[in-house]
């Protein structure tokens, strides 16, 4: 196989041109290099040189930023430039071709590529090897390249004296700080000069690959010692931004089909009968007592449960923290930073990264799902594309030993599953997997480490995984499953990784974006051609957490990186503007509207317990309780039109059986506390259900189901039969509700038709709705109802959104109340139950005062305003 590269990918050409244009003097150059003194010769050293002043560089940068729609960021430097490209979109190819363009236009020849790890170094060397002929075809010239090696200093001398394009790849560690490093010594053959000084005389262009790993003061000082003509920074995850001239975001890459789409298999330990309490981290701040970040199961506002990381300290009541009865009576006795543990009032110690007793079941489920997805993908692609899977494991010891847990499970599950696939029936499980880990020698023995080291001791695995990408992608090579701890975290990737499995006991420091980045690159077929078929290009991530947790953290990482994947927040430091009432309050139209809607009410509740029992029993008998197994939720991940990350279900499956520790608590008391229903009614319900035996299969799920059903049945009866609104004889007064206030300018719009000079909006949909009200010829007057216009409900207070006077084509005037809900394809079904019920309460309120034009509008363009 020979990799084939395209020279005409538009986004790559834009990134290259963005750099090359920085140094354009604007002269009408007839032939390359005219008007420049681009190369100076000092002795026999060939150095880079440019003739362009700082003022022109700054002007060019501003022009490029405007063209690429990048917000101008102040930067004091005119020798530092940033290119941000999503992982797997050809960053290495882009900066290598940029080198060729800089040579072609400005005769620049000396380039140093700085990398933070061996994995990235080997990736760069491999790309240079693969693209050499490709670039020669485009530019009709070759180039020299080598990885810096302190034992081969002749290459450094050759770099400084050569008349050709020279590229040196090295790590910052090779020349940072320590004067004992060969780079900073004066070997005899260098005539008293240090190699680093020889390099500095060439005024190299420094290309920083993943510069976020080179931001220490020591690294910055070392890079400055190279005296670079200028620096180019390439990464998907920059920490520091200097003159950003090109940006290709994850959303851009996703929408342009430049990376694989993502599917997440969320593997969950759903044993809710076991107390969830995992210590993630002990935090110590100066002047404060230690606190712990722990994983707890929290009850949400809608009555469901979710696992959430929470900060706790000594004295905290866990039931209060979580609203979850499972933690009843549990207090935090001690957060012990010395021994890295938390003690609870039940006397138990919980250590950091405490192992899950169901670890083997979870690992087995993850490995099985990954192998199955691998087999399915390879069966789908046949012999056109070889499929690879990558495993990030929790501990090296769980793989390297002959009887290690992960290796044993893999071989067992592979041999079970292969019987169902003709392509794999005769394949030996031992031959299809290899691992690459950091290692060192201790007392003559090879010791593998749980670190991100740079060892090459396992030469066969190293050469196959790190160097011989073509062989790994060939069907003649049986290896297709790769295991690593963290040595392949960033910098290494392979286009045909279709599955990534994260086998970890707890959340590691490894970032989601770094993990999935190893498999985002578009695949190649057996002839080396890039494949752009979106139906093929899907990366499956088998995660050891729920898909909500996985996608939530991934979205957080995008947000922290500055991408718009969540709704914009308001800057509280903005200067507020005055909002005053208007003359519309005194018009006949507004007074007539107010007269119709201003009456106040109170509600009464009355529920027939026999109906509650009947309804609850019917619903409980319909329930089926799942066995205690590892659950696999399968979802597709995509970006919506607002650039927010969303998910859609693609399936669900059950994995290995969990260990069971069945404990039946005081069921009646628990249900009574969480529903408010009498013990007699609860006992009547439990005696009449036909499936009470299921409580012994999964007691916690059964009890939670009963609580949810009783609450839901109670609310339905209250809303539909037991809730009545009665007018009180009192009314809301205009003068008391409509008062001047202040608002943020970016959360309000000016108004000509409203009761206020500005209309405050809570969402983009509300802003659009208000603008349509302003410009509609049918609207006479309207108002966003003030916060004091409160309708009491059993579920809390409710304030409708809008009151409107609408003039029809026939000249009639309609008086409307509208609640606005945007972004739902089927409004009533998709709204949370609490919101649906508050809307029902409001309808009962308005019906009781004789006002019958209260509705919900779903479209901001007013097209469903009048029904």
Coordinates of N, CA and C in Angstrom, one line a residue, residues 563-759:
X563 N -15.2 26.9 22.0 CA -16.2 26.7 21.0 C -17.6 26.9 21.4
X564 N -18.4 27.3 20.6 CA -19.8 27.6 20.9 C -20.6 26.3 20.8
X565 N -20.6 25.5 21.9 CA -21.4 24.3 21.9 C -22.5 24.4 23.0
X566 N -22.6 25.5 23.7 CA -23.6 25.7 24.6 C -24.2 27.1 24.5
X567 N -25.4 27.3 24.9 CA -25.9 28.7 24.8 C -25.0 29.7 25.4
X568 N -24.9 30.9 24.7 CA -24.1 31.9 25.2 C -24.5 32.4 26.6
X569 N -23.6 32.8 27.4 CA -23.9 33.3 28.7 C -23.9 34.8 28.7
X570 N -24.6 35.4 29.7 CA -24.6 36.9 29.7 C -23.5 37.4 30.6
X571 N -22.9 38.5 30.2 CA -21.8 39.1 30.9 C -22.5 40.1 31.9
X572 N -22.4 39.7 33.2 CA -23.1 40.5 34.3 C -22.4 41.8 34.5
X573 N -21.2 42.0 33.9 CA -20.5 43.3 34.1 C -21.0 44.4 33.1
X574 N -21.8 44.0 32.2 CA -22.3 45.0 31.2 C -23.1 46.1 31.9
X575 N -23.0 47.3 31.4 CA -23.8 48.4 31.9 C -25.3 48.2 31.5
X576 N -26.2 48.2 32.5 CA -27.6 48.1 32.2 C -28.2 49.3 31.7
X577 N -29.3 49.2 31.0 CA -30.0 50.4 30.5 C -31.4 50.5 31.1
X578 N -31.9 51.7 31.2 CA -33.2 51.9 31.8 C -34.3 51.4 30.9
X579 N -35.3 50.8 31.6 CA -36.5 50.4 30.9 C -37.7 51.1 31.5
X580 N -38.4 51.9 30.8 CA -39.5 52.7 31.3 C -40.9 52.2 30.7
X581 N -41.9 52.5 31.5 CA -43.3 52.3 31.0 C -43.6 53.3 29.9
X582 N -44.6 53.0 29.0 CA -44.9 53.8 27.9 C -46.4 54.3 27.9
X583 N -46.7 55.1 27.0 CA -48.0 55.7 26.9 C -49.1 54.6 26.6
X584 N -48.6 53.4 26.1 CA -49.6 52.4 25.7 C -50.4 51.9 26.9
X585 N -49.9 52.1 28.2 CA -50.6 51.7 29.3 C -51.9 52.4 29.5
X586 N -52.0 53.6 28.9 CA -53.2 54.5 29.0 C -54.2 54.4 27.8
X587 N -53.8 53.5 26.9 CA -54.7 53.4 25.7 C -55.9 52.5 26.0
X588 N -57.0 52.7 25.2 CA -58.2 51.9 25.4 C -57.9 50.4 25.1
X589 N -57.1 50.2 24.1 CA -56.8 48.8 23.7 C -56.1 48.0 24.9
X590 N -55.1 48.7 25.5 CA -54.4 48.0 26.6 C -55.3 47.8 27.8
X591 N -56.2 48.9 28.1 CA -57.1 48.8 29.3 C -58.1 47.7 29.1
X592 N -58.6 47.5 27.8 CA -59.5 46.5 27.6 C -58.9 45.1 27.8
X593 N -57.6 45.0 27.2 CA -56.9 43.7 27.4 C -56.7 43.4 28.9
X594 N -56.3 44.4 29.7 CA -56.1 44.2 31.1 C -57.3 43.8 31.8
X595 N -58.4 44.4 31.5 CA -59.7 44.2 32.1 C -60.1 42.7 32.0
X596 N -59.7 42.1 30.9 CA -60.0 40.7 30.6 C -59.1 39.7 31.3
X597 N -57.9 40.1 31.6 CA -57.0 39.1 32.2 C -56.5 39.3 33.6
X598 N -57.0 40.4 34.2 CA -56.5 40.8 35.5 C -57.0 40.1 36.8
X599 N -58.1 39.4 36.6 CA -58.7 38.8 37.8 C -57.9 37.7 38.4
X600 N -57.8 37.6 39.7 CA -57.0 36.7 40.4 C -57.9 35.5 40.9
X601 N -57.2 34.3 41.2 CA -57.9 33.1 41.6 C -57.1 32.4 42.7
X602 N -57.8 31.4 43.2 CA -57.1 30.5 44.1 C -57.6 29.1 43.7
X603 N -56.8 28.0 44.1 CA -57.1 26.7 43.6 C -57.4 25.8 44.9
X604 N -58.3 24.8 44.6 CA -58.6 23.8 45.6 C -58.2 22.4 45.0
X605 N -57.8 21.5 45.9 CA -57.4 20.1 45.5 C -58.3 19.1 46.2
X606 N -58.8 18.1 45.5 CA -59.6 17.1 46.1 C -59.4 15.8 45.2
X607 N -58.8 14.7 45.8 CA -58.4 13.5 45.1 C -59.2 12.3 45.7
X608 N -59.8 11.5 44.9 CA -60.5 10.3 45.4 C -59.4 9.2 45.5
X609 N -59.1 8.7 46.7 CA -58.0 7.8 47.0 C -58.3 6.5 46.2
X610 N -59.5 6.1 46.0 CA -59.8 4.8 45.3 C -59.4 4.9 43.9
X611 N -59.5 6.1 43.3 CA -59.1 6.3 41.9 C -57.6 6.2 41.8
X612 N -56.9 6.8 42.8 CA -55.5 6.8 42.8 C -55.0 5.4 42.9
X613 N -55.5 4.6 43.8 CA -55.1 3.2 44.0 C -55.3 2.4 42.7
X614 N -56.5 2.6 42.1 CA -56.8 1.9 40.8 C -55.8 2.2 39.7
X615 N -55.6 3.5 39.5 CA -54.6 4.0 38.5 C -53.2 3.5 38.7
X616 N -52.8 3.6 40.0 CA -51.4 3.3 40.3 C -51.2 1.8 40.1
X617 N -52.1 1.0 40.6 CA -52.0 -0.5 40.4 C -51.9 -0.9 39.0
X618 N -52.7 -0.3 38.1 CA -52.7 -0.6 36.7 C -51.3 -0.3 36.1
X619 N -50.8 0.8 36.5 CA -49.5 1.3 35.9 C -48.3 0.5 36.4
X620 N -48.4 0.1 37.7 CA -47.3 -0.7 38.3 C -47.3 -2.1 37.7
X621 N -48.4 -2.7 37.4 CA -48.5 -4.0 36.9 C -48.0 -4.0 35.4
X622 N -47.9 -2.9 34.8 CA -47.4 -2.8 33.4 C -45.8 -2.7 33.4
X623 N -45.3 -2.5 34.6 CA -43.8 -2.3 34.7 C -43.1 -3.7 34.6
X624 N -42.0 -3.7 34.0 CA -41.1 -4.9 34.0 C -39.7 -4.4 34.5
X625 N -39.2 -5.1 35.5 CA -38.0 -4.6 36.1 C -36.8 -5.4 35.5
X626 N -35.8 -4.6 35.1 CA -34.6 -5.2 34.5 C -33.7 -6.0 35.5
X627 N -33.1 -7.0 35.0 CA -32.1 -7.7 35.8 C -30.9 -6.8 36.1
X628 N -30.1 -7.2 37.1 CA -28.9 -6.4 37.4 C -27.8 -6.8 36.5
X629 N -27.7 -6.1 35.4 CA -26.7 -6.3 34.4 C -26.1 -5.0 34.0
X630 N -24.9 -5.1 33.4 CA -24.3 -3.9 32.8 C -25.1 -3.5 31.5
X631 N -25.5 -2.2 31.4 CA -26.3 -1.8 30.3 C -25.5 -1.0 29.3
X632 N -25.7 -1.2 28.1 CA -25.0 -0.5 27.0 C -26.0 0.4 26.2
X633 N -25.9 1.7 26.4 CA -26.7 2.6 25.6 C -25.9 3.1 24.4
X634 N -26.6 3.0 23.2 CA -25.9 3.4 22.0 C -26.5 4.6 21.4
X635 N -25.7 5.7 21.2 CA -26.2 6.9 20.7 C -25.2 7.5 19.6
X636 N -25.8 8.2 18.7 CA -25.0 9.0 17.7 C -24.9 10.4 18.2
X637 N -23.7 11.0 18.0 CA -23.4 12.3 18.4 C -23.3 13.3 17.2
X638 N -24.0 14.4 17.3 CA -24.0 15.4 16.2 C -24.1 16.8 16.7
X639 N -23.9 17.7 15.8 CA -24.0 19.2 16.2 C -25.3 19.7 15.5
X640 N -26.1 20.4 16.3 CA -27.3 21.0 15.7 C -27.0 22.3 15.0
X641 N -28.1 23.0 14.6 CA -27.9 24.2 13.9 C -27.3 25.3 14.8
X642 N -27.5 25.2 16.1 CA -26.9 26.2 17.0 C -25.5 25.8 17.5
X643 N -24.9 24.8 16.8 CA -23.6 24.3 17.1 C -23.5 23.7 18.5
X644 N -24.6 23.2 19.0 CA -24.7 22.5 20.3 C -24.7 21.0 20.0
X645 N -23.9 20.3 20.9 CA -23.8 18.8 20.7 C -25.1 18.2 21.2
X646 N -25.6 17.3 20.3 CA -26.8 16.5 20.6 C -26.6 15.0 20.4
X647 N -27.5 14.2 20.9 CA -27.4 12.8 20.7 C -28.8 12.2 20.3
X648 N -28.7 11.1 19.5 CA -29.9 10.4 19.2 C -29.6 8.9 19.4
X649 N -30.6 8.2 19.9 CA -30.5 6.8 20.3 C -30.4 5.9 19.0
X650 N -29.5 4.9 19.1 CA -29.4 4.0 18.0 C -29.6 2.5 18.5
X651 N -29.7 2.4 19.8 CA -29.9 1.0 20.3 C -29.6 0.9 21.8
X652 N -29.9 -0.3 22.4 CA -29.5 -0.6 23.8 C -29.3 -2.1 23.9
X653 N -28.3 -2.5 24.6 CA -28.1 -3.9 24.9 C -27.7 -4.2 26.3
X654 N -27.8 -5.4 26.7 CA -27.5 -5.8 28.1 C -26.1 -6.5 28.0
X655 N -25.3 -6.3 29.1 CA -24.0 -6.9 29.1 C -23.9 -8.0 30.2
X656 N -22.8 -8.1 30.9 CA -22.6 -9.1 31.9 C -23.4 -8.9 33.1
X657 N -23.7 -10.0 33.8 CA -24.4 -9.9 35.1 C -23.6 -9.2 36.2
X658 N -24.3 -8.4 36.9 CA -23.6 -7.7 38.1 C -23.8 -8.6 39.3
X659 N -22.9 -8.4 40.3 CA -23.0 -9.0 41.6 C -24.2 -8.4 42.3
X660 N -24.9 -9.2 43.0 CA -26.1 -8.8 43.6 C -26.0 -8.8 45.1
X661 N -26.4 -7.7 45.8 CA -26.4 -7.6 47.2 C -27.8 -7.1 47.6
X662 N -28.8 -8.0 47.7 CA -30.2 -7.6 47.8 C -30.5 -7.3 49.3
X663 N -30.9 -6.0 49.5 CA -31.3 -5.6 50.8 C -32.7 -4.9 50.6
X664 N -33.7 -5.4 51.3 CA -35.0 -4.8 51.3 C -35.2 -3.9 52.5
X665 N -35.4 -2.6 52.2 CA -35.6 -1.6 53.3 C -37.0 -1.5 53.7
X666 N -37.4 -0.5 54.5 CA -38.8 -0.3 54.9 C -39.4 0.4 53.7
X667 N -40.1 -0.4 52.8 CA -40.6 0.1 51.6 C -41.7 1.1 51.8
X668 N -42.7 0.8 52.7 CA -43.8 1.7 52.9 C -43.3 3.1 53.4
X669 N -42.4 3.1 54.3 CA -41.9 4.3 54.8 C -41.3 5.2 53.8
X670 N -40.4 4.5 53.0 CA -39.7 5.2 51.9 C -40.7 5.8 50.9
X671 N -41.7 5.0 50.4 CA -42.6 5.5 49.4 C -43.4 6.7 50.0
X672 N -43.8 6.5 51.3 CA -44.6 7.6 51.9 C -43.8 8.9 52.0
X673 N -42.5 8.8 52.3 CA -41.7 10.0 52.4 C -41.6 10.8 51.1
X674 N -41.6 10.0 50.0 CA -41.3 10.6 48.7 C -42.6 10.9 47.9
X675 N -43.7 10.5 48.4 CA -45.0 10.8 47.7 C -46.0 11.6 48.5
X676 N -45.8 11.5 49.8 CA -46.8 12.2 50.7 C -48.1 11.5 50.8
X677 N -48.2 10.3 50.3 CA -49.4 9.4 50.4 C -49.4 8.7 51.7
X678 N -50.6 8.4 52.2 CA -50.7 7.7 53.5 C -50.3 6.3 53.5
X679 N -49.8 5.7 54.6 CA -49.4 4.4 54.7 C -50.5 3.4 54.2
X680 N -51.7 3.7 54.6 CA -52.9 2.8 54.3 C -53.0 2.7 52.7
X681 N -52.9 3.9 52.1 CA -53.1 3.9 50.6 C -51.9 3.1 49.9
X682 N -50.7 3.3 50.5 CA -49.5 2.6 49.9 C -49.7 1.1 50.1
X683 N -50.1 0.7 51.3 CA -50.3 -0.8 51.5 C -51.4 -1.3 50.6
X684 N -52.5 -0.5 50.4 CA -53.6 -1.0 49.5 C -53.1 -1.2 48.1
X685 N -52.2 -0.3 47.6 CA -51.6 -0.4 46.3 C -50.7 -1.6 46.2
X686 N -49.8 -1.8 47.2 CA -48.8 -3.0 47.1 C -49.5 -4.3 47.2
X687 N -50.6 -4.4 48.0 CA -51.4 -5.6 48.2 C -52.1 -6.0 46.9
X688 N -52.4 -5.0 46.1 CA -53.2 -5.3 44.9 C -52.4 -5.5 43.6
X689 N -51.1 -5.2 43.6 CA -50.3 -5.3 42.4 C -50.0 -6.8 42.2
X690 N -49.8 -7.3 41.0 CA -49.5 -8.7 40.7 C -48.0 -8.9 40.5
X691 N -47.2 -7.9 40.5 CA -45.8 -8.1 40.3 C -44.9 -7.8 41.4
X692 N -45.4 -7.8 42.7 CA -44.6 -7.5 43.8 C -43.4 -8.3 44.0
X693 N -43.4 -9.6 43.4 CA -42.2 -10.4 43.5 C -41.0 -9.9 42.8
X694 N -41.2 -8.9 41.9 CA -40.1 -8.3 41.2 C -39.2 -7.5 42.1
X695 N -39.7 -7.1 43.3 CA -38.9 -6.4 44.2 C -37.7 -7.1 44.7
X696 N -37.7 -8.5 44.6 CA -36.6 -9.3 45.0 C -35.6 -9.4 43.8
X697 N -36.0 -9.1 42.6 CA -35.0 -9.1 41.5 C -34.1 -7.9 41.5
X698 N -34.8 -6.7 41.7 CA -34.0 -5.4 41.7 C -34.8 -4.4 42.6
X699 N -34.6 -4.5 43.9 CA -35.4 -3.8 44.8 C -35.4 -2.3 44.6
X700 N -34.2 -1.7 44.4 CA -34.2 -0.2 44.2 C -34.9 0.3 43.0
X701 N -34.8 -0.4 41.9 CA -35.5 0.0 40.7 C -37.0 -0.2 40.9
X702 N -37.4 -1.2 41.5 CA -38.9 -1.4 41.7 C -39.4 -0.3 42.6
X703 N -38.8 0.0 43.7 CA -39.3 1.0 44.6 C -39.3 2.4 43.9
X704 N -38.2 2.7 43.2 CA -38.2 4.0 42.5 C -39.4 4.0 41.4
X705 N -39.6 2.9 40.8 CA -40.7 2.9 39.8 C -42.1 3.1 40.5
X706 N -42.3 2.5 41.6 CA -43.5 2.7 42.4 C -43.7 4.2 42.8
X707 N -42.6 4.8 43.2 CA -42.6 6.2 43.7 C -43.0 7.1 42.5
X708 N -42.3 6.9 41.3 CA -42.6 7.7 40.2 C -44.0 7.5 39.7
X709 N -44.5 6.3 39.7 CA -45.9 6.0 39.2 C -46.9 6.6 40.1
X710 N -46.8 6.5 41.5 CA -47.7 7.1 42.4 C -47.7 8.6 42.2
X711 N -46.5 9.2 42.2 CA -46.5 10.7 42.0 C -47.1 11.1 40.7
X712 N -46.9 10.4 39.6 CA -47.4 10.7 38.3 C -49.0 10.5 38.3
X713 N -49.4 9.4 38.9 CA -50.9 9.2 39.0 C -51.6 10.3 39.8
X714 N -50.9 10.6 40.9 CA -51.5 11.6 41.8 C -51.6 13.0 41.1
X715 N -50.5 13.4 40.3 CA -50.5 14.6 39.6 C -51.6 14.6 38.5
X716 N -51.7 13.5 37.8 CA -52.8 13.4 36.8 C -54.2 13.6 37.3
X717 N -54.4 12.9 38.4 CA -55.7 13.1 39.0 C -56.0 14.5 39.5
X718 N -54.9 15.1 40.1 CA -55.1 16.5 40.6 C -55.4 17.4 39.4
X719 N -54.6 17.3 38.3 CA -54.7 18.2 37.2 C -56.1 18.0 36.5
X720 N -56.5 16.7 36.3 CA -57.7 16.5 35.5 C -59.0 16.5 36.2
X721 N -58.9 16.1 37.5 CA -60.2 15.9 38.2 C -60.2 16.7 39.5
X722 N -59.1 16.7 40.2 CA -59.1 17.2 41.6 C -58.7 18.6 41.8
X723 N -58.4 19.3 40.6 CA -57.9 20.7 40.7 C -59.0 21.7 40.2
X724 N -59.4 22.6 41.0 CA -60.4 23.6 40.6 C -59.9 25.0 41.0
X725 N -60.0 26.0 40.0 CA -59.7 27.4 40.3 C -61.0 28.2 40.5
X726 N -60.9 29.1 41.5 CA -62.1 29.9 41.8 C -61.6 31.4 41.9
X727 N -62.3 32.3 41.3 CA -62.0 33.7 41.4 C -62.1 34.2 42.8
X728 N -61.1 35.1 43.2 CA -61.1 35.6 44.6 C -61.8 36.9 44.7
X729 N -62.2 37.6 43.6 CA -62.7 38.9 43.6 C -61.7 40.0 43.6
X730 N -60.4 39.6 43.7 CA -59.3 40.6 43.6 C -58.7 40.6 42.2
X731 N -58.0 41.7 41.9 CA -57.4 41.8 40.6 C -56.0 42.4 40.7
X732 N -55.2 42.1 39.6 CA -53.8 42.7 39.5 C -54.0 44.2 39.1
X733 N -53.3 45.1 39.7 CA -53.4 46.5 39.4 C -52.2 46.9 38.5
X734 N -52.5 47.6 37.4 CA -51.5 48.0 36.5 C -50.4 48.8 37.1
X735 N -50.8 49.7 38.0 CA -49.7 50.6 38.6 C -48.8 49.8 39.5
X736 N -49.3 48.7 40.1 CA -48.4 48.0 41.0 C -47.5 47.1 40.2
X737 N -47.9 46.6 39.1 CA -47.0 45.6 38.3 C -46.1 46.3 37.3
X738 N -46.6 47.4 36.6 CA -45.8 48.0 35.6 C -45.0 49.2 36.1
X739 N -43.7 48.9 36.4 CA -42.8 49.9 37.0 C -41.5 49.9 36.2
X740 N -40.8 51.0 36.2 CA -39.5 51.2 35.5 C -38.5 50.2 36.2
X741 N -37.6 49.7 35.3 CA -36.5 48.8 35.8 C -35.3 48.9 34.9
X742 N -34.3 48.1 35.1 CA -33.1 48.1 34.3 C -32.9 46.7 33.7
X743 N -32.3 46.7 32.5 CA -32.1 45.4 31.8 C -30.7 45.5 31.1
X744 N -30.2 44.3 30.8 CA -29.0 44.2 30.0 C -29.3 44.5 28.5
X745 N -28.5 45.3 27.8 CA -28.8 45.7 26.5 C -28.8 44.5 25.5
X746 N -27.9 43.5 25.8 CA -27.9 42.4 24.8 C -28.9 41.3 25.1
X747 N -29.8 41.6 26.2 CA -30.9 40.7 26.5 C -32.2 41.4 26.4
X748 N -32.2 42.4 25.6 CA -33.5 43.2 25.4 C -33.4 43.9 24.1
X749 N -34.6 44.3 23.5 CA -34.7 45.1 22.3 C -35.6 46.3 22.5
X750 N -35.3 47.3 21.8 CA -36.1 48.5 21.8 C -37.5 48.2 21.3
X751 N -38.5 48.9 21.8 CA -39.9 48.6 21.4 C -40.7 49.9 21.2
X752 N -41.6 49.8 20.2 CA -42.5 50.9 19.9 C -44.0 50.5 20.3
X753 N -44.3 49.2 20.4 CA -45.6 48.8 20.6 C -45.9 48.2 22.0
X754 N -44.8 48.1 22.8 CA -45.0 47.4 24.0 C -45.3 48.4 25.1
X755 N -45.7 47.8 26.3 CA -46.0 48.6 27.5 C -44.7 49.2 28.1
X756 N -43.6 48.6 27.7 CA -42.3 49.1 28.1 C -41.4 49.6 26.9
X757 N -40.5 50.4 27.2 CA -39.6 51.0 26.2 C -38.6 49.9 25.6
X758 N -38.4 48.9 26.4 CA -37.6 47.7 25.9 C -38.3 46.4 26.3
X759 N -38.1 45.4 25.5 CA -38.7 44.1 25.8 C -37.5 43.1 26.1

